[in-house]
Amino acid sequence: MMDNYESIPTWDNGTWTTTQFKNRDQFRDFALSLFKEPGKYKFNDTSFVFNSQARSYNKNGHYCLHPQGTIDFIDYWDDQKDKCRRGAIFKSGKHTWYLTRDYYMWVNFLPIFNKEIQRFGFANIYDTQYHMALYELLAELHYKHVAIVKKRQIASSYFHAAKILNQVWFEEGVTLKMGASLKDYINDSGTWKYLTEYKSFLNQHTAWYRPMNPDKVMMWQQKIETQVGPQKRKSDRGLKGIIKGVSFEKDPTNGVGGPCKYFFHEEAGIAPKMDTTFEYMRPAMKSGLITTGVFIAAGSVGDLSQCGPLKKMVLKPEANDIYAVETNLIDAKGTIGKSGLFIPEQWSMPPFIDEYGNSDVEGALAALEKLFAQWQKELDPSEYQLRISQSPRNIEEAFDYREESPFPQNLVSAQLKRIEDKQYGYELIDLYRDEEGKIKAKITSKLPIDEFPISKKREDKVGSFQVWERPSERPEFSEYYASIDPVGVGKTTTSESLCSIIVYKNPVEITRYTDNGSETFIEPGKIVATWTGRFDDINKTHERLELIVEWYNAWTLVENNISQFINHMIHRKKQKYLVPKSQIMFLKDIGSNANVYQEYGWKNTGRIFKDHLLKYGIDFLKEELDHETKENGDIVRTTYGIERIPDPMILAEMKAYVDDLNVDRLVAYCALVAFIKIQEANRGYKKKVEDVTKSGNFDKSNKFSKLGHSPFSNLGSNGNKFSMGGKKRNPFKNLK
């Protein structure tokens, strides 16, 4: 920022003076003390002074009232130039506000097309745009970068074009860049058009004439060729600042070389490779460990497959060197956390703005609540979600799934709520072998991985083994099934893939004898343990998988696209735990993997996951396992299959799933369910007899109740939970 903060023009209750700051840190602390949020800035009639020059122009048709060439004329334009380079402080009673240099210049000297009046005019004073300008200043003062997720129609492109133009108009030798994933976003039909409008207006209506040479779309330099001396040699005169436009349609690293003060990434919400651009740009914005430039990513959220980089920047600001602010707009529950800047629909939403530019946030939220309820009635779910994502009230709404989801989102959300309400207790366990080679379990404080997708920069990707139910004392073989989506490498910074294992306890048909008689019921299957992660040493990853499989004595399905774990088990002479390809009936049903010459596991080729396995995973969630009914037969509650899934991260992948998304847990889950369903259809259920009579003696020979392949067909007729006679049963009673 050079020394532009040392002496700031100050309007103090009607009198212009200056405010002095000793150093950058003092100025930063001052700016930080003013940073609040829209609705709380308490603008009063002083806001009419914020844009007094624009008001004067609108009234008189020109800016300066003094004749050109006079001292007063020169003083006027020097004074305004000073404010456009330093910003301006405004004081009114106990209130203080600071207009950044770019915001001051924008609202006073750079007209935009105002759609509310359908003609060119100056931007109204809105606390949201003031807030955005202050946020970007604070990012620069803290040597951080900028990430903004915003509602649409907040004039972000106009403002950021003004920010760039302000620099080239008044500072010497700066290099500014604008980029986007598509050229049309920034060329003469995009943001560059605003630069051209601004340049034309300033050159015509101000004393700051700035010719450009070259003066073409996507490349300006502020200079003019002149002839000097008696020999009339050609020479360039001007500040020589550069504005350059670049597109990343073919290469996300296009045009990133060379120093740069501001890089504005237009339409950052539809920029799938922006994170690559950011990483390549960072060296151009640093000198050693000092940040010398600012990367500004701003945009509304487009297609979910394209907004991943912006989402990561905003939700994980500190890991991405983004200036973080505390906010309660993470989700609808008011969760407080750190994020980049989020501009919701309720900020500066007409007509909920007063004459001074203050947002009526509560009034806007109440109106949006009614409007969104109406949309929900009128639109199908995908249209509704898409519409609110463009007018989001919180960050979750901005990034929430908005296409016709293959997974039942209502069931997924309800199950996540049950997990959040701690209906599924669990242990975090570390497995190891004792001196005799027996597997032992101990509690660990290491947490499971709870982010999706995982950050490539995350150092520790091990995670912990999460257990909802330990194995029975001597588990029979095939009492448990497991499914593994393996990884082929250990430590890497180029891949987000993790190893994932899911352990499932198979359903059991239980015949129980009591002193009052007998009952036969199904204790349904359920996921009892999961681990997702990887060690830097791939061998340790394989060892953890081996311990889990052996602890549960689980017959294990492995995706064999990566064969290292299968080879590990063969080398350890433990291939008995691996399901042979010949036993994976879903491959035979769809005629897949016929040419795969791997003895164990299944190969995820072509569209096998999307076209076949995905359906098994979805149907498993929708199964109606039980109905609780009133005496008159009215259903009170339906228990769905999704309640067998206690792992919130499997559900998180379901919630976020789109084509081509890296979903390690879902691959393992869907393959497991497909295997389970075909095994159940072919083998039926394991049977178990329990004697809880006082004597403990009974004749077992005639007490077994045989079960067909549709065990839940009669459930719900009497309101008994998962029972085929007698008492109500709680199928999840063993979840610890």
XYZ file of C-alpha atoms in Angstrom:
736
model
C 0.000 0.000 0.000
C 3.059 2.239 -0.050
C 2.529 5.160 2.329
C -1.054 5.965 1.345
C -2.313 5.313 4.882
C -0.105 7.854 6.662
C -2.365 10.871 6.198
C -6.039 10.179 5.451
C -8.481 12.953 4.420
C -11.088 13.173 7.168
C -14.554 14.710 7.220
C -15.088 15.484 10.888
C -18.671 16.601 11.555
C -18.687 18.959 8.583
C -15.034 20.013 8.435
C -12.333 18.480 6.270
C -9.063 17.714 8.006
C -6.619 14.773 8.073
C -5.951 11.791 10.331
C -2.354 10.655 10.806
C -1.212 7.054 11.283
C 2.300 6.206 12.385
C 2.571 2.957 10.506
C 0.716 0.247 8.629
C -0.135 -1.698 11.789
C -1.839 1.296 13.386
C -3.875 1.898 10.241
C -4.779 -1.816 10.055
C -6.037 -1.795 13.650
C -8.084 1.321 12.911
C -9.718 -0.287 9.868
C -10.365 -3.488 11.815
C -12.116 -1.537 14.569
C -14.629 -0.261 11.994
C -15.368 -3.676 10.438
C -18.824 -4.904 11.452
C -21.428 -6.322 9.086
C -24.312 -4.939 7.023
C -27.184 -3.815 9.195
C -24.821 -2.699 11.950
C -22.864 0.149 10.365
C -25.528 2.719 11.321
C -25.086 5.064 8.391
C -26.878 8.392 8.874
C -27.208 11.469 6.659
C -23.401 11.574 6.518
C -23.727 8.916 3.833
C -24.910 11.747 1.576
C -21.394 13.164 1.948
C -19.818 9.803 0.982
C -20.815 10.378 -2.635
C -21.159 14.148 -2.618
C -19.118 14.490 -5.828
C -21.467 12.185 -7.706
C -24.427 14.136 -6.353
C -22.814 17.382 -7.530
C -22.239 15.909 -10.987
C -25.852 14.733 -11.198
C -27.061 18.206 -10.237
C -24.706 20.353 -12.335
C -23.682 18.080 -15.202
C -20.005 18.445 -14.264
C -17.733 18.128 -11.227
C -15.617 21.189 -10.568
C -17.373 24.554 -10.352
C -14.129 26.521 -10.890
C -12.789 27.588 -14.295
C -10.290 25.244 -15.892
C -6.659 26.185 -15.283
C -7.310 28.219 -12.146
C -5.659 27.412 -8.836
C -9.024 26.424 -7.374
C -9.593 24.058 -10.303
C -6.175 22.450 -9.769
C -6.691 22.244 -5.999
C -10.078 20.567 -6.468
C -8.730 17.800 -8.684
C -5.620 17.312 -6.543
C -7.841 16.982 -3.478
C -10.082 14.399 -5.156
C -7.077 12.522 -6.454
C -5.759 12.347 -2.892
C -9.045 10.829 -1.696
C -9.049 8.373 -4.585
C -5.555 7.253 -3.512
C -5.978 7.276 0.273
C -9.690 6.876 0.832
C -11.562 9.081 3.275
C -12.633 8.949 6.925
C -16.054 10.293 7.880
C -17.010 11.165 11.454
C -20.489 11.997 12.694
C -20.986 12.269 16.430
C -19.735 8.975 17.896
C -19.796 7.173 14.547
C -16.796 6.724 12.271
C -16.611 5.178 8.821
C -13.762 4.729 6.369
C -14.312 4.609 2.613
C -11.476 2.747 0.921
C -9.785 4.438 -2.030
C -11.438 2.187 -4.603
C -14.896 2.498 -3.021
C -14.622 6.293 -2.761
C -13.622 6.592 -6.417
C -16.329 4.138 -7.508
C -19.287 5.868 -5.865
C -18.131 9.331 -6.940
C -16.454 9.070 -10.334
C -17.355 5.777 -12.028
C -20.955 5.467 -13.196
C -22.547 2.072 -13.769
C -25.681 0.968 -15.558
C -28.264 1.097 -12.793
C -30.988 -1.427 -13.613
C -33.306 0.064 -10.982
C -33.511 3.311 -12.991
C -32.618 1.676 -16.356
C -29.866 4.138 -17.225
C -26.286 4.968 -16.358
C -25.822 6.493 -12.955
C -23.624 6.226 -9.899
C -23.846 3.317 -7.479
C -26.069 3.906 -4.468
C -24.450 3.802 -1.050
C -25.099 0.286 0.239
C -23.564 -1.044 3.433
C -22.877 -4.377 1.708
C -20.569 -2.891 -0.914
C -18.914 -0.728 1.759
C -18.421 -3.923 3.799
C -16.926 -5.798 0.830
C -14.447 -2.974 0.138
C -13.412 -2.885 3.805
C -12.956 -6.672 3.861
C -10.625 -6.519 0.863
C -8.614 -3.727 2.441
C -8.221 -5.766 5.636
C -7.093 -8.780 3.624
C -4.390 -6.668 2.001
C -3.320 -5.146 5.322
C -3.027 -8.658 6.815
C -1.040 -9.919 3.786
C -3.845 -12.308 2.868
C -5.890 -13.051 -0.232
C -9.611 -12.622 -0.885
C -12.407 -15.158 -1.432
C -16.000 -13.971 -1.763
C -19.151 -16.031 -2.254
C -21.995 -13.705 -3.021
C -25.585 -13.461 -4.044
C -26.137 -12.278 -7.577
C -26.602 -8.654 -8.634
C -24.383 -6.966 -6.060
C -22.339 -5.097 -8.734
C -19.215 -7.084 -7.864
C -17.852 -6.969 -11.413
C -18.361 -3.204 -11.621
C -16.675 -2.691 -8.251
C -13.663 -4.886 -9.009
C -13.190 -3.268 -12.407
C -13.135 0.044 -10.519
C -10.596 -1.339 -8.050
C -8.243 -2.301 -10.872
C -8.774 0.924 -12.792
C -8.114 3.001 -9.660
C -4.611 1.553 -9.480
C -3.660 2.041 -13.116
C -5.073 5.577 -13.034
C -3.022 6.795 -10.082
C -0.107 4.441 -9.336
C 3.148 4.047 -11.194
C 4.185 0.823 -12.889
C 1.583 -1.497 -11.380
C 0.507 -4.700 -13.100
C -3.123 -5.716 -12.695
C -4.780 -8.807 -14.133
C -8.290 -10.127 -14.634
C -8.919 -13.770 -15.402
C -11.802 -16.182 -15.842
C -12.479 -19.751 -16.905
C -14.140 -18.440 -20.083
C -12.901 -15.537 -22.185
C -16.389 -14.071 -22.599
C -16.533 -13.293 -18.889
C -13.764 -10.704 -19.181
C -13.534 -9.557 -22.821
C -15.436 -6.689 -24.437
C -18.746 -8.424 -23.705
C -17.708 -9.072 -20.111
C -15.946 -7.120 -17.380
C -13.570 -5.373 -19.790
C -16.602 -3.518 -21.073
C -16.885 -1.824 -17.666
C -13.248 -0.747 -17.823
C -13.893 0.818 -21.217
C -16.960 2.680 -19.915
C -14.998 3.971 -16.932
C -12.026 5.100 -19.025
C -14.265 6.991 -21.429
C -16.091 8.769 -18.616
C -12.939 9.761 -16.703
C -11.156 11.052 -19.790
C -14.189 13.113 -20.757
C -15.373 14.459 -17.393
C -12.325 14.728 -15.132
C -8.925 16.418 -15.201
C -7.260 12.962 -15.028
C -6.721 12.218 -18.688
C -5.076 8.820 -19.135
C -4.378 7.524 -22.653
C -3.598 3.827 -23.165
C -1.037 2.338 -25.536
C -1.719 -0.427 -26.369
C -5.405 0.250 -26.055
C -7.043 -3.018 -26.996
C -9.325 -5.502 -25.336
C -7.434 -7.620 -22.764
C -4.350 -5.380 -22.845
C -3.896 -1.786 -21.709
C -0.834 0.149 -20.703
C -1.111 3.685 -19.383
C 1.284 5.624 -21.568
C 1.418 7.786 -24.660
C 4.147 8.064 -27.273
C 5.686 11.553 -27.538
C 8.638 13.212 -29.262
C 11.231 14.873 -27.063
C 14.276 17.035 -27.619
C 15.440 18.872 -30.722
C 15.907 15.532 -32.448
C 12.276 14.614 -31.678
C 13.118 11.209 -30.406
C 10.189 8.962 -29.577
C 9.544 8.453 -25.894
C 6.773 7.006 -23.756
C 5.179 9.141 -21.085
C 2.711 8.021 -18.426
C 2.449 5.964 -15.247
C 2.947 2.831 -17.383
C 0.681 0.633 -15.318
C -0.727 -2.443 -17.104
C -4.138 -4.107 -17.088
C -4.166 -7.515 -18.690
C -6.981 -9.997 -19.258
C -6.378 -13.750 -19.384
C -8.666 -16.748 -19.849
C -8.137 -20.278 -18.617
C -10.220 -22.205 -21.141
C -7.231 -24.213 -22.325
C -4.734 -23.828 -19.509
C -5.356 -22.817 -15.871
C -1.817 -21.413 -15.710
C -2.184 -19.096 -18.715
C -0.722 -15.639 -18.098
C 0.244 -16.207 -14.479
C 3.909 -15.228 -14.831
C 5.381 -11.920 -13.760
C 4.653 -9.688 -10.755
C 1.061 -8.691 -10.113
C -0.509 -6.402 -7.524
C -4.149 -7.443 -7.923
C -5.445 -10.496 -9.704
C -9.227 -10.521 -9.988
C -10.736 -13.897 -10.873
C -14.128 -13.140 -12.367
C -17.014 -15.635 -11.957
C -15.035 -17.623 -9.411
C -18.090 -19.778 -8.685
C -17.775 -21.440 -12.090
C -14.016 -21.959 -12.184
C -13.180 -25.661 -11.662
C -9.416 -25.151 -11.950
C -9.099 -21.882 -10.064
C -7.126 -23.548 -7.260
C -4.409 -24.415 -9.792
C -4.383 -20.833 -11.072
C -4.144 -19.553 -7.498
C -1.153 -21.738 -6.676
C 0.712 -20.623 -9.801
C -0.143 -16.962 -9.162
C 1.067 -16.879 -5.574
C 4.809 -16.565 -6.382
C 4.004 -13.532 -8.537
C 2.415 -11.916 -5.488
C 5.243 -12.525 -3.028
C 8.726 -11.300 -2.280
C 10.315 -13.878 -0.033
C 7.855 -14.368 2.821
C 6.157 -11.001 2.239
C 2.887 -10.903 0.277
C 3.034 -8.078 -2.265
C -0.153 -8.725 -4.205
C -3.712 -9.900 -3.640
C -5.601 -12.685 -5.402
C -9.302 -11.806 -5.420
C -11.759 -14.618 -6.128
C -15.374 -13.463 -6.204
C -18.480 -15.016 -7.626
C -21.878 -16.578 -7.200
C -22.081 -20.352 -7.061
C -22.705 -22.032 -10.387
C -22.728 -25.733 -11.180
C -21.456 -27.730 -8.207
C -18.926 -29.527 -10.382
C -17.270 -26.164 -11.101
C -17.314 -24.370 -7.754
C -15.071 -26.663 -5.698
C -12.060 -24.291 -5.516
C -14.154 -21.333 -4.364
C -15.902 -23.522 -1.797
C -12.565 -24.637 -0.355
C -11.235 -21.089 -0.246
C -14.305 -19.763 1.548
C -14.888 -22.620 3.988
C -11.192 -23.258 4.720
C -9.770 -19.763 4.512
C -6.784 -20.122 6.800
C -5.527 -23.262 5.035
C -5.716 -21.357 1.729
C -4.169 -18.068 2.902
C -7.528 -16.289 2.634
C -8.466 -13.511 5.043
C -10.870 -15.178 7.489
C -13.759 -13.515 9.275
C -15.970 -14.910 11.999
C -19.525 -15.489 10.811
C -22.786 -17.084 11.925
C -23.815 -17.658 8.318
C -22.223 -21.094 7.907
C -25.635 -22.798 7.934
C -29.266 -22.292 8.873
C -28.573 -23.233 12.512
C -26.396 -20.183 13.039
C -23.213 -22.177 13.484
C -20.343 -19.806 14.183
C -17.121 -20.363 12.300
C -14.407 -18.782 10.178
C -14.855 -18.230 6.448
C -13.963 -15.969 3.607
C -16.500 -13.244 2.894
C -20.056 -14.441 2.287
C -22.628 -11.955 0.985
C -26.135 -13.361 1.574
C -29.380 -12.356 -0.061
C -30.636 -10.524 3.043
C -27.879 -7.909 2.867
C -28.838 -4.807 0.855
C -31.970 -6.464 -0.485
C -34.431 -3.948 -1.946
C -36.779 -2.724 -0.603
C -35.210 -3.532 2.767
C -32.644 -0.716 2.608
C -33.131 2.663 4.228
C -32.343 5.999 2.591
C -28.829 6.042 4.058
C -27.869 2.606 2.719
C -28.390 0.476 5.855
C -29.662 -3.071 5.411
C -32.809 -4.141 7.266
C -31.564 -7.703 7.711
C -34.422 -8.968 9.900
C -37.073 -7.579 7.580
C -35.357 -9.107 4.558
C -35.069 -12.519 6.255
C -38.754 -12.528 7.150
C -39.689 -11.729 3.551
C -37.329 -14.401 2.213
C -38.817 -17.001 4.563
C -42.245 -16.441 3.001
C -40.861 -16.321 -0.527
C -38.831 -19.517 -0.150
C -41.837 -21.325 1.351
C -43.841 -20.323 -1.716
C -41.075 -21.513 -4.064
C -40.913 -24.828 -2.249
C -44.609 -25.396 -2.922
C -44.478 -24.332 -6.556
C -41.176 -25.812 -7.756
C -39.830 -29.323 -7.952
C -36.943 -29.978 -5.517
C -34.112 -29.482 -8.000
C -35.540 -26.203 -9.326
C -36.148 -24.997 -5.783
C -32.612 -25.747 -4.648
C -31.102 -24.132 -7.718
C -33.151 -20.981 -7.193
C -32.249 -20.522 -3.535
C -28.581 -21.228 -4.308
C -28.568 -18.023 -6.343
C -30.183 -16.111 -3.465
C -28.631 -17.889 -0.472
C -29.191 -16.890 3.126
C -26.205 -18.901 4.347
C -23.151 -20.651 2.908
C -24.770 -24.087 3.135
C -27.616 -22.962 0.882
C -25.145 -21.569 -1.637
C -23.327 -24.877 -2.058
C -26.148 -27.332 -1.318
C -26.986 -30.001 -3.862
C -29.257 -28.559 -6.514
C -29.795 -31.203 -9.150
C -32.224 -34.107 -9.019
C -30.221 -36.132 -6.534
C -29.973 -39.893 -7.001
C -29.928 -40.196 -3.211
C -33.088 -39.400 -1.203
C -31.989 -36.119 0.330
C -34.854 -36.013 2.830
C -33.765 -39.363 4.280
C -30.085 -38.368 4.232
C -30.764 -35.104 6.086
C -32.968 -36.843 8.657
C -30.306 -39.481 9.337
C -27.612 -36.831 9.689
C -29.833 -35.146 12.267
C -30.164 -38.414 14.232
C -26.387 -38.794 14.216
C -25.952 -35.174 15.250
C -28.367 -35.812 18.117
C -25.981 -38.557 19.303
C -28.358 -41.467 18.745
C -25.383 -43.549 17.600
C -22.658 -43.946 20.195
C -19.225 -44.996 18.993
C -15.632 -45.655 20.006
C -12.441 -44.459 18.340
C -10.111 -47.445 18.348
C -6.534 -48.312 17.500
C -5.889 -51.996 16.735
C -2.555 -53.688 17.396
C -1.102 -57.158 17.936
C 0.183 -58.243 21.327
C 3.270 -60.363 21.854
C 1.307 -63.510 21.030
C 0.048 -62.025 17.778
C -3.514 -61.586 19.018
C -5.413 -58.483 17.950
C -6.088 -56.015 20.743
C -8.067 -52.803 20.785
C -7.306 -49.612 22.646
C -9.077 -46.274 22.728
C -7.411 -43.452 20.804
C -7.827 -39.695 20.892
C -7.173 -39.351 17.151
C -10.297 -38.132 15.372
C -11.790 -39.552 12.177
C -11.510 -37.495 9.023
C -14.562 -35.245 9.014
C -14.058 -33.137 5.890
C -15.207 -33.863 2.378
C -13.512 -33.466 0.065
C -10.301 -33.661 2.037
C -7.804 -30.870 1.475
C -4.775 -31.835 -0.591
C -2.708 -29.771 1.823
C -3.838 -31.693 4.890
C -0.714 -33.206 6.417
C -2.271 -35.947 8.561
C -4.619 -38.080 6.493
C -4.599 -41.136 8.779
C -7.876 -40.585 10.616
C -9.133 -43.044 13.219
C -10.986 -46.332 13.127
C -14.585 -45.622 14.162
C -16.530 -48.475 15.781
C -20.238 -48.507 16.585
C -20.234 -52.157 17.635
C -17.256 -54.384 18.373
C -17.177 -57.881 16.890
C -18.855 -60.684 18.779
C -16.576 -62.733 21.023
C -15.880 -65.423 18.423
C -17.299 -64.099 15.158
C -18.239 -66.777 12.671
C -16.880 -66.390 9.175
C -19.320 -64.350 7.064
C -21.092 -63.068 10.180
C -19.531 -59.824 8.966
C -18.865 -58.532 5.467
C -16.433 -55.757 4.618
C -15.814 -53.641 1.526
C -12.606 -51.816 0.659
C -11.855 -49.017 -1.785
C -8.035 -49.084 -1.655
C -5.319 -46.590 -2.545
C -2.138 -47.274 -4.437
C 0.170 -44.720 -2.835
C 1.073 -43.422 0.584
C 2.073 -39.798 1.027
C 0.964 -37.547 -1.818
C -0.065 -33.938 -2.356
C -1.597 -34.534 -5.771
C -4.504 -36.809 -4.864
C -7.550 -36.461 -2.635
C -8.235 -40.228 -2.755
C -8.360 -42.057 0.548
C -8.582 -45.696 1.456
C -12.009 -46.634 2.770
C -13.258 -49.769 4.536
C -16.804 -50.415 5.735
C -17.698 -53.348 8.001
C -21.263 -54.640 7.980
C -22.902 -57.045 10.428
C -25.279 -59.334 8.577
C -28.930 -59.653 9.631
C -29.833 -62.593 11.855
C -33.096 -64.462 12.266
C -33.426 -64.911 16.015
C -35.771 -67.350 17.731
C -36.027 -66.473 21.390
C -37.618 -68.632 24.069
C -39.023 -67.006 27.154
C -41.200 -68.251 30.000
C -44.149 -66.715 28.139
C -43.465 -68.563 24.937
C -41.307 -67.886 21.896
C -40.832 -65.175 19.356
C -39.008 -65.049 16.050
C -37.736 -61.813 14.647
C -35.085 -60.349 12.404
C -32.231 -58.373 13.910
C -31.390 -56.305 10.833
C -27.931 -55.821 9.423
C -26.052 -52.625 10.074
C -22.752 -50.892 9.509
C -20.665 -51.456 12.631
C -17.289 -49.925 11.761
C -15.575 -47.713 9.189
C -12.171 -46.248 8.489
C -11.299 -43.722 5.822
C -7.773 -42.399 5.511
C -4.270 -43.393 4.558
C -0.802 -43.533 6.056
C 2.237 -41.969 4.441
C 3.607 -45.513 4.320
C 1.313 -47.626 2.128
C 2.338 -50.758 4.069
C 0.834 -49.282 7.249
C -2.396 -48.660 5.369
C -2.472 -52.337 4.384
C -1.674 -53.414 7.941
C -4.598 -51.417 9.320
C -6.966 -52.944 6.771
C -5.666 -56.414 7.620
C -6.237 -55.884 11.364
C -9.797 -54.644 10.815
C -10.698 -57.526 8.511
C -9.191 -60.122 10.836
C -10.722 -58.594 14.003
C -14.203 -58.989 12.555
C -13.337 -62.214 10.692
C -14.997 -60.460 7.769
C -15.403 -61.801 4.257
C -14.071 -58.831 2.344
C -14.883 -57.339 -1.017
C -11.993 -55.381 -2.571
C -11.965 -53.110 -5.595
C -9.018 -54.531 -7.533
C -8.244 -51.576 -9.821
C -5.379 -51.216 -7.361
C -3.994 -54.642 -6.473
C -1.457 -53.882 -3.722
C -3.742 -54.790 -0.806
C -4.822 -58.043 -2.449
C -1.155 -58.896 -2.981
C -0.464 -57.974 0.645
C -3.092 -60.426 1.879
C -1.883 -63.176 -0.441
C 1.674 -62.637 0.755
C 0.430 -62.920 4.347
C -1.469 -66.118 3.410
C -4.759 -64.485 4.411
C -6.519 -64.608 1.080
C -9.315 -66.599 2.752
C -10.721 -63.217 3.837
C -10.972 -62.000 0.241
C -14.105 -62.583 -1.815
C -13.119 -64.300 -5.082
C -14.351 -62.737 -8.271
C -16.355 -65.899 -8.940
C -18.419 -65.210 -5.789
C -19.258 -61.612 -6.696
C -22.625 -62.276 -8.228
C -23.393 -58.697 -9.179
C -20.580 -58.908 -11.743
C -22.242 -61.926 -13.320
C -25.662 -60.282 -13.260
C -24.413 -57.337 -15.310
C -21.884 -59.294 -17.365
C -18.955 -57.227 -16.174
C -15.273 -57.979 -15.498
C -15.341 -61.050 -17.732
C -11.956 -60.094 -19.159
C -10.423 -59.151 -15.815
C -7.903 -61.826 -14.884
C -7.686 -61.039 -11.188
C -8.773 -63.881 -8.902
C -10.052 -61.668 -6.102
C -12.219 -58.574 -5.977
C -14.017 -56.528 -8.598
C -12.809 -53.971 -11.100
C -14.546 -50.593 -11.278
C -14.606 -50.183 -15.047
C -16.741 -48.154 -17.419
C -20.073 -47.185 -15.910
C -20.424 -50.122 -13.526
C -20.605 -47.841 -10.476
C -22.981 -45.250 -11.882
C -25.275 -47.545 -13.872
C -25.440 -50.563 -11.565
C -23.940 -50.300 -8.084
C -25.398 -46.873 -7.359
C -28.936 -48.257 -7.591
C -28.213 -50.866 -4.925
C -26.875 -48.178 -2.615
C -29.937 -45.975 -3.118
C -32.509 -48.757 -2.737
C -30.830 -49.867 0.500
C -31.644 -46.452 2.011
C -35.289 -46.530 0.971
C -36.148 -49.988 2.305
C -39.052 -49.792 4.726
C -37.888 -51.979 7.594
C -40.732 -51.335 9.982
C -43.882 -49.327 10.594
C -44.927 -48.176 14.031
C -48.697 -47.999 14.006
C -51.575 -46.908 16.202
C -54.241 -49.375 17.298
C -56.383 -48.288 14.345
C -53.588 -49.142 11.930
C -52.461 -45.576 11.143
C -48.717 -45.420 10.585
C -46.924 -43.263 13.157
C -43.366 -43.747 11.964
C -41.575 -45.641 9.232
C -38.090 -46.997 9.840
C -36.034 -46.836 6.669
C -32.899 -48.711 5.753
C -30.795 -45.573 6.000
C -30.948 -45.913 9.795
C -28.453 -48.768 9.420
C -25.776 -46.214 8.437
C -24.281 -44.403 11.449
C -21.305 -42.893 9.594
C -21.968 -39.191 8.838
C -19.244 -39.003 6.194
C -20.851 -41.713 4.036
C -23.980 -39.574 4.187
C -21.956 -36.431 3.425
C -20.751 -38.050 0.201
C -24.346 -38.965 -0.650
C -25.396 -35.379 -0.083
C -22.652 -33.976 -2.302
C -22.632 -36.663 -4.985
C -22.435 -35.567 -8.614
C -20.994 -37.375 -11.608
C -17.201 -37.665 -11.599
C -16.883 -36.627 -7.938
C -14.224 -38.591 -6.049
C -16.344 -40.569 -3.543
C -14.190 -43.222 -1.853
C -16.736 -44.135 0.821
C -19.623 -44.376 -1.619
C -17.749 -46.752 -3.907
C -17.035 -49.089 -0.993
C -20.599 -48.708 0.329
C -22.452 -49.369 -2.929
C -20.300 -52.393 -3.799
C -20.901 -53.749 -0.291
C -24.671 -53.333 -0.516
C -24.806 -54.967 -3.954
C -22.834 -57.921 -2.580
C -25.015 -58.141 0.557
C -28.304 -58.122 -1.328
C -27.332 -60.880 -3.721
C -25.875 -62.972 -0.876
C -29.087 -62.580 1.132
C -31.198 -63.534 -1.868
C -29.124 -66.650 -2.485
C -28.372 -67.766 1.080
C -31.143 -66.342 3.233
C -30.368 -65.319 6.807
C -28.210 -66.816 9.486
C -30.291 -68.297 12.317
C -29.747 -67.968 16.023
C -31.587 -69.436 19.009
C -31.671 -67.729 22.400
C -32.969 -69.273 25.640
C -33.964 -66.691 28.221
C -36.271 -68.989 30.208
C -35.662 -69.438 33.910
C -34.720 -73.071 33.465
C -32.779 -72.549 30.296
C -34.046 -75.883 28.942
C -36.290 -76.343 25.939
C -36.812 -78.639 23.044
C -35.164 -76.973 20.072
C -36.257 -79.509 17.507
C -39.612 -77.916 16.712
C -38.924 -74.319 17.686
C -37.287 -72.921 14.539
C -39.263 -70.598 12.338
C -38.150 -70.749 8.726
C -37.860 -67.532 6.815
C -38.285 -66.830 3.123
C -36.378 -64.314 1.036
C -38.725 -61.411 1.851
C -38.318 -61.232 5.631
C -39.906 -57.812 6.046
C -43.085 -58.438 4.043
C -45.331 -58.710 7.115
C -43.626 -56.071 9.230
C -45.787 -53.314 10.658
C -49.104 -55.117 10.863
C -49.161 -54.897 14.634
C -46.723 -52.079 15.262
C -44.018 -54.394 16.584
C -40.537 -53.251 15.711
C -38.655 -55.803 13.569
C -40.642 -58.619 15.244
C -42.530 -61.561 13.813
C -44.538 -62.187 16.984
C -44.705 -61.213 20.669
C -42.853 -58.122 21.919
C -41.590 -54.934 20.358
C -37.941 -55.210 19.451
C -35.269 -52.551 19.121
C -33.014 -53.643 16.279
C -30.337 -51.137 17.259
C -30.150 -52.237 20.896
C -26.549 -53.364 20.538
C -25.243 -50.074 19.185
C -22.926 -48.753 21.843
